[in-house]
Amino acid sequence: MTDSQPVDLAHLTHTLRDDNIVGVTIGWVDNNGVVRSRTVPTAELAAAARRGVGITSVFAVFDSHDGITFAHGGLATPSGDVRLIPVIDTTSSVVPLAGQPGLAWAHGRQVSADGSAWPYDQRAVLERQVRRAADAGFEVRAGFEIECALTRESDGLPAHRGPAYSANAMRDVDEFVVQLLRDLSRNGLGIGQIHAEYGGSQLEIALSPLDPLAAADAQVLARQTIHAAARARGLRSSFAPLPSSSNAGNGWHLHTSLVRDGHNALTGDGEHGLSETGRSYIAGLVRELPGLVAVTAPSSGSLLRRRPGYWAGAFGFWGVENREAAVRLVPATPLLGSEHTNVELKACDASANPYLALAVTIAAGLSGVADAAPLPRPVQEDVGGWDDARREAAGISPLATTHDQQRENLLSSALVADVLGSDLLGAFVACRDADAAWAAGHTEDELLESLRWIY
Ligand code: GLU
Ligand code: MG
């Protein structure tokens, strides 16, 4: 939503047709982190923008295996339809896809059949938190880092052979990297860098910081762009939190910072270059971690990724540039400048809905700011090497690794309940329960295989 002039849909349609765009894919993300979509012919775009296209209301209770759970009271039958509307705030909201010639992309919002707000629309949840941040005097900057494991489509072998972070590994995927850099840029997506990560055949792409809605949109479009470039080069990209039990996980780390009066509000004269706002923002994140990560790393795969020693945020603590911490402060330095301060949430992955993940993260940080939450001491070590007694003495607990623990944390978080609202929370929990029931009937390898390609 913007205050600017509404987009001239007839003119936009002509422009798209002139660019040989025959269809527009309207994408949205469900409660499992799966991108669902409808594609309309370009001639139907204006009608879709006004009235939406019909989709079943039970998309809110689809689980990670395309099962539908009817355990949530609000959506307990197959009856009901809602409208999926492409978000067209500006003429560049509809993006001709560099890697899929003839098609364009638009991000979708879901509204009730009568056009009123639908409580299960994840995008609206983030819009609400952005407004709350603005009411508190802040703009939020956010950016996701995308890790993925690339394999060859033909034989399933690794697309690169390492070593980690090496130019030699990158050489194995040269053509893909060139195409990807070109397509990301043509699709309007900025990145900081791309590199070979430490996991087998793993790559990381760090998206540039943006406002929260744009950052979530960029994360969704980046997946589409990566999948398309991989396909064009005979590769396949797994975004799953844990592509296989013998490999490192794929983290989709979420970096956030606050801006007030045009300047980074986390930066200050205090310890670690933090302001009081910065201290309490981190404190809020750390305090809310158990409930928070049930939304930012919610799936059965997320629970398996959460292992000590993998820089995946297995324990609930923070540190300064400590990559084993669930919350990592990236401080300003004289070299980087005072605008650089940001906070990385490691416990975040592709199975999170990015709109919900950002909404709960912003809410957690700002809850800390609102009540000037006290900041615990940072920990610079790998607490996985400590014994339980030492961790307990330091007030550090492992984050959940079972469905039951995570469910309890989700349901006992007042913050998550407030951010999601009772309808969406009910549907979200029902999805998690359905996933857990599926996992209980399968081996770990079957589970990882079932999630490997869905994100
Ligand atoms: N691959 C790790 C994860 O699962 C993160 C590695 C890193 O810190 O970049 O989150
Ligand atoms: Mg990484």
Coordinates of C-alpha atoms and ligand atoms in Angstrom, one line a residue:
M1 CA 0.0 0.0 0.0
T2 CA 1.3 3.4 -0.9
D3 CA -0.1 6.9 -0.9
S4 CA 1.0 7.4 -4.5
Q5 CA -1.2 7.3 -7.6
P6 CA -2.8 4.0 -8.3
V7 CA -1.1 2.1 -11.2
D8 CA -2.8 2.4 -14.6
L9 CA -3.5 -1.3 -15.1
A10 CA -4.5 -0.9 -18.8
H11 CA -1.2 0.8 -19.5
L12 CA 0.8 -1.8 -17.4
T13 CA -0.9 -4.6 -19.4
H14 CA 0.1 -3.0 -22.7
T15 CA 3.7 -2.6 -21.5
L16 CA 3.8 -6.3 -20.4
R17 CA 2.4 -7.5 -23.7
D18 CA 4.9 -5.3 -25.6
D19 CA 7.6 -7.2 -23.6
N20 CA 6.0 -10.5 -24.7
I21 CA 4.8 -11.3 -21.3
V22 CA 2.0 -13.8 -21.7
G23 CA 1.3 -14.7 -18.1
V24 CA 1.7 -13.3 -14.6
T25 CA 2.4 -15.6 -11.7
I26 CA 0.9 -14.5 -8.4
G27 CA 2.9 -16.0 -5.6
W28 CA 2.3 -16.2 -1.8
V29 CA 3.9 -18.2 0.9
D30 CA 1.9 -20.6 3.1
N31 CA 2.4 -21.6 6.7
N32 CA 5.0 -24.1 5.8
G33 CA 7.3 -21.7 3.9
V34 CA 6.1 -23.2 0.6
V35 CA 5.5 -20.7 -2.2
R36 CA 2.1 -21.4 -3.7
S37 CA 1.0 -19.6 -6.9
R38 CA -1.6 -19.0 -9.5
T39 CA -0.7 -17.8 -13.0
V40 CA -3.1 -15.6 -15.0
P41 CA -2.8 -14.6 -18.6
T42 CA -1.6 -11.1 -19.0
A43 CA -5.0 -10.0 -20.3
E44 CA -6.6 -11.1 -17.0
L45 CA -4.1 -9.2 -14.8
A46 CA -6.3 -6.1 -14.4
A47 CA -9.3 -8.1 -13.4
A48 CA -7.2 -10.1 -11.0
A49 CA -5.9 -6.9 -9.5
R50 CA -9.4 -5.6 -8.9
R51 CA -11.2 -8.7 -7.8
G52 CA -8.5 -11.3 -7.2
V53 CA -8.5 -14.9 -8.2
G54 CA -10.3 -17.5 -6.2
I55 CA -8.3 -19.9 -4.0
T56 CA -9.5 -22.3 -1.3
S57 CA -9.4 -21.0 2.2
V58 CA -7.8 -24.2 3.4
F59 CA -4.4 -23.2 2.0
A60 CA -4.0 -21.9 5.5
V61 CA -4.1 -25.5 6.8
F62 CA -2.1 -27.2 4.1
D63 CA 0.8 -29.0 5.7
S64 CA 4.3 -29.6 4.4
H65 CA 3.3 -32.8 2.6
D66 CA 0.3 -31.3 0.8
G67 CA -2.0 -32.8 3.3
I68 CA -4.9 -30.7 4.6
T69 CA -5.5 -30.7 8.3
F70 CA -9.0 -29.9 9.6
A71 CA -7.9 -29.8 13.2
H72 CA -8.2 -26.0 13.4
G73 CA -11.8 -25.0 14.3
G74 CA -11.9 -21.9 12.1
L75 CA -11.1 -23.9 8.9
A76 CA -12.5 -27.3 9.7
T77 CA -14.3 -28.1 6.4
P78 CA -13.3 -28.0 2.7
S79 CA -15.9 -25.2 2.1
G80 CA -14.8 -21.6 1.6
D81 CA -13.0 -19.4 -0.9
V82 CA -10.8 -16.4 -0.6
R83 CA -9.3 -14.0 -3.1
L84 CA -5.7 -13.8 -4.1
I85 CA -4.8 -10.3 -5.2
P86 CA -1.6 -9.3 -6.9
V87 CA 0.1 -6.4 -5.0
I88 CA 0.6 -3.7 -7.6
D89 CA 1.8 -0.6 -5.8
T90 CA 4.0 0.6 -8.6
T91 CA 4.5 -0.3 -12.2
S92 CA 7.6 -2.3 -11.1
S93 CA 5.6 -4.5 -8.8
V94 CA 5.0 -6.8 -11.7
V95 CA 8.5 -8.2 -12.5
P96 CA 9.2 -9.8 -15.9
L97 CA 11.2 -12.9 -15.0
A98 CA 14.6 -12.9 -16.5
G99 CA 15.0 -16.7 -16.0
Q100 CA 11.5 -17.5 -17.3
P101 CA 10.9 -15.6 -20.5
G102 CA 7.3 -14.8 -21.2
L103 CA 6.3 -14.8 -17.5
A104 CA 6.2 -12.1 -14.9
W105 CA 5.9 -12.3 -11.1
A106 CA 3.6 -10.5 -8.6
H107 CA 3.4 -11.0 -4.9
G108 CA 0.0 -11.9 -3.6
R109 CA -2.2 -10.9 -0.7
Q110 CA -5.2 -12.8 0.4
V111 CA -8.5 -11.2 1.3
S112 CA -12.0 -12.5 2.2
A113 CA -14.4 -13.1 -0.6
D114 CA -16.2 -9.8 0.2
G115 CA -12.9 -8.0 0.0
S116 CA -12.5 -7.5 3.7
A117 CA -9.3 -8.4 5.6
W118 CA -8.7 -12.2 6.0
P119 CA -7.1 -13.1 9.3
Y120 CA -4.9 -15.8 7.8
D121 CA -3.2 -13.4 5.4
Q122 CA 0.5 -13.5 6.4
R123 CA 1.4 -10.4 4.5
A124 CA -1.1 -8.3 6.5
V125 CA 0.6 -9.6 9.7
L126 CA 3.9 -8.1 8.6
E127 CA 2.2 -4.8 7.5
R128 CA 0.7 -4.5 11.0
Q129 CA 4.2 -4.8 12.6
V130 CA 5.7 -2.3 10.2
R131 CA 2.9 0.2 11.3
R132 CA 3.6 -0.6 14.9
A133 CA 7.3 0.1 14.4
A134 CA 6.4 3.4 12.7
D135 CA 4.1 4.3 15.6
A136 CA 7.1 3.7 17.9
G137 CA 9.2 6.0 15.7
F138 CA 11.2 3.4 13.9
E139 CA 11.7 2.2 10.3
V140 CA 13.1 -1.4 10.1
R141 CA 15.8 -2.6 7.7
A142 CA 15.9 -6.3 6.9
G143 CA 17.7 -8.7 4.7
F144 CA 17.8 -12.5 4.4
E145 CA 20.9 -14.6 3.6
I146 CA 19.9 -17.6 1.5
E147 CA 21.9 -20.8 1.8
C148 CA 21.2 -23.7 -0.7
A149 CA 22.7 -27.0 -1.7
L150 CA 23.1 -27.5 -5.4
T151 CA 23.0 -30.8 -7.1
R152 CA 23.1 -31.9 -10.8
E153 CA 19.7 -32.7 -12.2
S154 CA 21.1 -35.6 -14.3
D155 CA 22.6 -37.7 -11.6
G156 CA 22.0 -36.0 -8.3
L157 CA 25.7 -35.5 -7.6
P158 CA 27.0 -32.3 -5.9
A159 CA 27.3 -29.4 -8.3
H160 CA 30.6 -28.3 -6.7
R161 CA 33.2 -30.3 -4.9
G162 CA 34.4 -27.7 -2.4
P163 CA 36.5 -26.8 -0.6
A164 CA 34.4 -24.5 1.5
Y165 CA 34.5 -20.8 0.6
S166 CA 36.9 -21.6 -2.3
A167 CA 37.1 -20.0 -5.7
N168 CA 37.8 -23.6 -7.0
A169 CA 34.4 -24.7 -5.8
M170 CA 32.8 -21.7 -7.4
R171 CA 34.6 -22.6 -10.7
D172 CA 32.5 -25.8 -10.9
V173 CA 29.3 -23.6 -11.1
D174 CA 30.6 -20.7 -13.1
E175 CA 27.8 -20.7 -15.7
F176 CA 25.1 -20.9 -13.1
V177 CA 26.7 -18.0 -11.1
V178 CA 26.9 -15.8 -14.1
Q179 CA 23.3 -16.5 -15.1
L180 CA 22.2 -16.0 -11.5
L181 CA 23.9 -12.7 -11.1
R182 CA 22.4 -11.4 -14.3
D183 CA 18.9 -12.7 -13.5
L184 CA 18.9 -11.4 -10.0
S185 CA 19.9 -7.9 -11.3
R186 CA 17.3 -8.0 -14.1
N187 CA 14.6 -9.1 -11.6
G188 CA 15.5 -6.0 -9.5
L189 CA 17.1 -7.9 -6.6
G190 CA 20.3 -6.5 -5.0
I191 CA 22.8 -8.9 -3.3
G192 CA 25.9 -8.2 -1.3
Q193 CA 27.8 -11.3 -2.3
I194 CA 27.6 -14.9 -3.3
H195 CA 30.0 -17.6 -2.1
A196 CA 30.6 -21.4 -1.6
E197 CA 29.4 -22.2 1.9
Y198 CA 31.0 -24.8 4.2
G199 CA 28.3 -27.4 3.6
G200 CA 28.6 -30.0 0.8
S201 CA 27.8 -28.3 -2.5
Q202 CA 26.4 -25.4 -0.7
L203 CA 26.2 -21.7 -1.8
E204 CA 25.1 -18.6 0.0
I205 CA 23.5 -15.5 -1.5
A206 CA 23.2 -12.5 0.8
L207 CA 20.3 -10.2 -0.2
S208 CA 20.7 -6.4 0.3
P209 CA 18.8 -4.8 3.2
L210 CA 15.4 -3.3 2.4
D211 CA 12.2 -2.3 4.3
P212 CA 10.5 -5.4 5.8
L213 CA 7.8 -6.0 3.1
A214 CA 10.3 -5.5 0.3
A215 CA 12.8 -7.8 2.1
A216 CA 10.2 -10.6 2.4
D217 CA 9.2 -10.1 -1.2
A218 CA 12.8 -10.1 -2.3
Q219 CA 13.4 -13.4 -0.5
V220 CA 10.5 -15.0 -2.3
L221 CA 11.5 -13.7 -5.7
A222 CA 15.1 -14.7 -5.1
R223 CA 14.0 -18.3 -4.6
Q224 CA 12.2 -18.3 -7.9
T225 CA 15.2 -16.7 -9.6
I226 CA 17.6 -19.2 -8.1
H227 CA 15.4 -22.2 -9.1
A228 CA 15.1 -20.9 -12.6
A229 CA 18.8 -20.3 -13.1
A230 CA 19.6 -23.7 -11.6
R231 CA 17.2 -25.4 -14.0
A232 CA 18.6 -23.5 -17.0
R233 CA 22.1 -24.9 -16.1
G234 CA 21.0 -28.5 -15.4
L235 CA 21.1 -28.0 -11.6
R236 CA 18.6 -28.3 -8.8
S237 CA 18.6 -26.2 -5.7
S238 CA 17.6 -27.4 -2.2
F239 CA 16.6 -24.7 0.2
A240 CA 15.5 -27.3 2.9
P241 CA 16.7 -26.5 6.4
L242 CA 18.6 -29.8 6.4
P243 CA 19.0 -31.1 2.8
S244 CA 20.4 -34.4 4.2
S245 CA 21.6 -35.8 7.5
S246 CA 25.2 -35.9 6.4
N247 CA 25.3 -32.3 5.3
A248 CA 25.3 -28.9 7.0
G249 CA 22.0 -27.1 7.2
N250 CA 20.7 -24.3 5.1
G251 CA 20.2 -21.3 7.3
W252 CA 18.2 -18.3 6.0
H253 CA 19.6 -15.9 8.5
L254 CA 17.6 -12.8 9.1
H255 CA 19.4 -9.5 9.6
T256 CA 17.5 -6.6 11.1
S257 CA 18.2 -3.0 12.3
L258 CA 16.2 0.0 13.3
V259 CA 16.3 3.4 11.8
R260 CA 15.2 6.6 13.5
D261 CA 15.5 10.1 12.0
G262 CA 17.5 8.6 9.1
H263 CA 20.1 7.0 11.3
N264 CA 20.8 3.5 12.6
A265 CA 19.1 3.5 16.1
L266 CA 21.0 0.5 17.3
T267 CA 24.3 2.3 17.1
G268 CA 25.5 4.3 20.2
D269 CA 28.2 5.1 22.6
G270 CA 27.7 2.1 24.9
E271 CA 29.5 -1.2 25.1
H272 CA 29.9 -2.9 21.7
G273 CA 28.9 0.3 20.0
L274 CA 25.3 0.0 21.0
S275 CA 22.7 2.5 22.0
E276 CA 20.2 1.9 24.8
T277 CA 17.7 1.1 22.0
G278 CA 20.2 -1.4 20.5
R279 CA 20.7 -3.1 23.9
S280 CA 17.1 -3.5 24.6
Y281 CA 16.3 -4.6 21.0
I282 CA 18.8 -7.5 21.3
A283 CA 17.4 -8.2 24.8
G284 CA 13.9 -8.5 23.4
L285 CA 15.0 -10.9 20.7
V286 CA 16.9 -13.1 23.2
R287 CA 14.1 -13.0 25.7
E288 CA 11.5 -14.1 23.1
L289 CA 13.7 -16.7 21.4
P290 CA 11.8 -19.9 22.3
G291 CA 8.5 -18.6 20.9
L292 CA 10.2 -16.7 18.1
V293 CA 12.1 -19.6 16.6
A294 CA 8.9 -21.7 16.5
V295 CA 7.9 -19.2 13.8
T296 CA 11.2 -18.5 12.2
A297 CA 12.5 -22.1 12.1
P298 CA 9.2 -24.0 12.5
S299 CA 9.4 -27.2 10.5
S300 CA 10.3 -30.8 11.3
G301 CA 13.4 -30.1 9.2
S302 CA 14.2 -27.0 11.3
L303 CA 14.3 -29.1 14.4
L304 CA 16.8 -31.4 12.8
R305 CA 18.9 -28.5 11.6
R306 CA 19.2 -27.2 15.1
R307 CA 22.4 -29.0 16.1
P308 CA 25.2 -27.5 18.2
G309 CA 28.4 -26.8 16.3
Y310 CA 26.8 -26.0 12.9
W311 CA 26.3 -22.2 13.4
A312 CA 22.6 -22.8 13.2
G313 CA 21.6 -21.1 16.5
A314 CA 21.0 -24.2 18.7
F315 CA 21.2 -22.3 22.0
G316 CA 19.3 -19.3 23.3
F317 CA 22.0 -16.7 23.8
W318 CA 23.6 -13.7 22.0
G319 CA 27.2 -12.8 21.2
V320 CA 29.2 -10.2 19.4
E321 CA 30.1 -11.7 16.0
N322 CA 29.6 -15.1 17.6
R323 CA 28.4 -17.4 14.8
E324 CA 27.3 -20.1 17.2
A325 CA 24.9 -17.7 18.9
A326 CA 21.2 -17.7 17.9
V327 CA 21.4 -13.9 18.0
R328 CA 24.6 -12.4 16.6
L329 CA 25.4 -8.7 16.9
V330 CA 27.2 -7.4 13.8
P331 CA 28.6 -4.2 15.3
A332 CA 29.5 -0.9 13.7
T333 CA 33.2 -0.4 13.3
P334 CA 35.3 2.6 12.3
L335 CA 35.8 0.9 8.9
L336 CA 32.1 -0.1 8.4
G337 CA 30.6 3.1 9.7
S338 CA 27.9 3.8 12.3
E339 CA 25.1 2.8 10.0
H340 CA 26.3 -0.8 9.9
T341 CA 25.0 -2.2 13.2
N342 CA 22.6 -5.0 12.7
V343 CA 21.4 -8.1 14.5
E344 CA 21.4 -11.6 12.8
L345 CA 18.9 -14.2 13.8
K346 CA 20.6 -17.6 13.0
A347 CA 17.6 -19.6 13.9
C348 CA 15.7 -18.9 10.7
D349 CA 15.3 -21.0 7.6
A350 CA 13.3 -21.4 4.3
S351 CA 10.5 -23.3 6.0
A352 CA 9.5 -20.1 7.8
N353 CA 7.0 -17.9 6.1
P354 CA 9.2 -14.8 5.6
Y355 CA 6.4 -12.3 6.3
L356 CA 5.6 -14.1 9.6
A357 CA 9.3 -14.5 10.5
L358 CA 9.9 -10.8 10.0
A359 CA 6.8 -9.8 11.9
V360 CA 7.6 -11.8 15.0
T361 CA 11.3 -10.7 14.9
I362 CA 10.4 -7.0 14.7
A363 CA 7.8 -7.5 17.4
A364 CA 10.3 -9.3 19.7
G365 CA 13.0 -6.6 19.3
L366 CA 10.5 -3.8 19.7
S367 CA 9.0 -5.4 22.8
G368 CA 12.5 -5.3 24.3
V369 CA 12.8 -1.6 23.4
A370 CA 9.3 -0.8 24.8
D371 CA 10.1 -2.1 28.2
A372 CA 13.8 -1.4 28.2
A373 CA 14.6 -5.1 28.7
P374 CA 17.9 -5.7 30.4
L375 CA 20.6 -7.2 28.2
P376 CA 22.4 -10.3 29.5
R377 CA 26.2 -10.4 29.0
P378 CA 27.3 -11.5 25.5
V379 CA 28.9 -14.9 25.3
Q380 CA 31.8 -15.3 22.9
E381 CA 32.3 -19.0 23.2
D382 CA 30.6 -22.1 21.7
V383 CA 28.4 -23.0 24.6
G384 CA 27.8 -26.4 23.1
G385 CA 31.2 -27.3 24.6
W386 CA 30.0 -26.4 28.1
D387 CA 28.3 -28.8 30.4
D388 CA 24.7 -28.4 31.4
A389 CA 25.6 -27.0 34.8
R390 CA 27.7 -24.2 33.3
R391 CA 25.0 -23.3 30.8
E392 CA 22.4 -23.3 33.5
A393 CA 24.5 -21.0 35.6
A394 CA 24.8 -18.7 32.6
G395 CA 21.0 -18.8 32.0
I396 CA 21.5 -20.4 28.6
S397 CA 19.1 -23.2 27.4
P398 CA 19.1 -25.2 24.2
L399 CA 16.3 -24.2 21.9
A400 CA 13.6 -26.8 21.1
T401 CA 14.6 -29.9 19.1
T402 CA 11.3 -31.8 19.5
H403 CA 7.8 -31.0 18.2
D404 CA 6.4 -31.1 21.7
Q405 CA 8.9 -28.6 23.1
Q406 CA 8.5 -26.3 20.2
R407 CA 4.7 -26.5 20.3
E408 CA 4.7 -25.7 24.0
N409 CA 7.0 -22.7 23.4
L410 CA 4.7 -21.5 20.5
L411 CA 1.6 -21.7 22.6
S412 CA 3.1 -20.1 25.7
S413 CA 4.4 -17.0 23.8
A414 CA 2.1 -14.1 24.4
L415 CA 4.2 -12.2 21.8
V416 CA 3.5 -14.8 19.0
A417 CA -0.2 -14.9 19.9
D418 CA -0.4 -11.2 19.7
V419 CA 1.5 -10.9 16.4
L420 CA -0.3 -13.8 14.5
G421 CA -3.7 -13.4 16.1
S422 CA -5.7 -16.4 17.3
D423 CA -7.1 -17.6 13.9
L424 CA -3.7 -17.7 12.2
L425 CA -2.0 -19.1 15.2
G426 CA -4.6 -21.9 15.4
A427 CA -4.0 -22.7 11.7
F428 CA -0.2 -22.5 12.1
V429 CA -0.2 -24.9 15.1
A430 CA -2.5 -27.3 13.2
C431 CA 0.0 -27.4 10.4
R432 CA 2.9 -28.1 12.8
D433 CA 0.9 -30.9 14.4
A434 CA 0.1 -32.4 11.0
D435 CA 3.7 -32.3 10.0
A436 CA 4.7 -34.0 13.3
A437 CA 2.2 -36.7 12.8
W438 CA 3.7 -37.4 9.3
A439 CA 7.2 -37.4 10.7
A440 CA 6.3 -39.8 13.4
G441 CA 5.3 -42.4 10.8
H442 CA 8.6 -42.0 8.7
T443 CA 12.3 -42.4 9.2
E444 CA 14.5 -39.3 9.5
D445 CA 15.9 -39.9 6.0
E446 CA 12.4 -40.2 4.5
L447 CA 11.4 -37.0 6.3
L448 CA 14.5 -35.1 4.9
E449 CA 13.8 -36.5 1.4
S450 CA 10.2 -35.3 1.6
L451 CA 11.2 -31.8 2.4
R452 CA 14.3 -31.5 0.2
W453 CA 12.8 -29.8 -2.9
I454 CA 9.6 -28.1 -1.6
Y455 CA 10.8 -24.6 -0.7
Ligands
GLU1 N1 24.8 -23.3 7.4 C1 24.7 -22.8 8.8 C2 23.2 -22.9 9.2 O1 22.7 -23.8 9.1 C3 25.2 -21.3 8.8 C4 26.6 -21.1 8.4 C5 26.9 -19.6 8.5 O2 27.0 -19.1 9.6 O3 26.9 -18.9 7.5 O4 22.6 -21.9 9.6
MG2 MG 26.3 -18.7 5.7

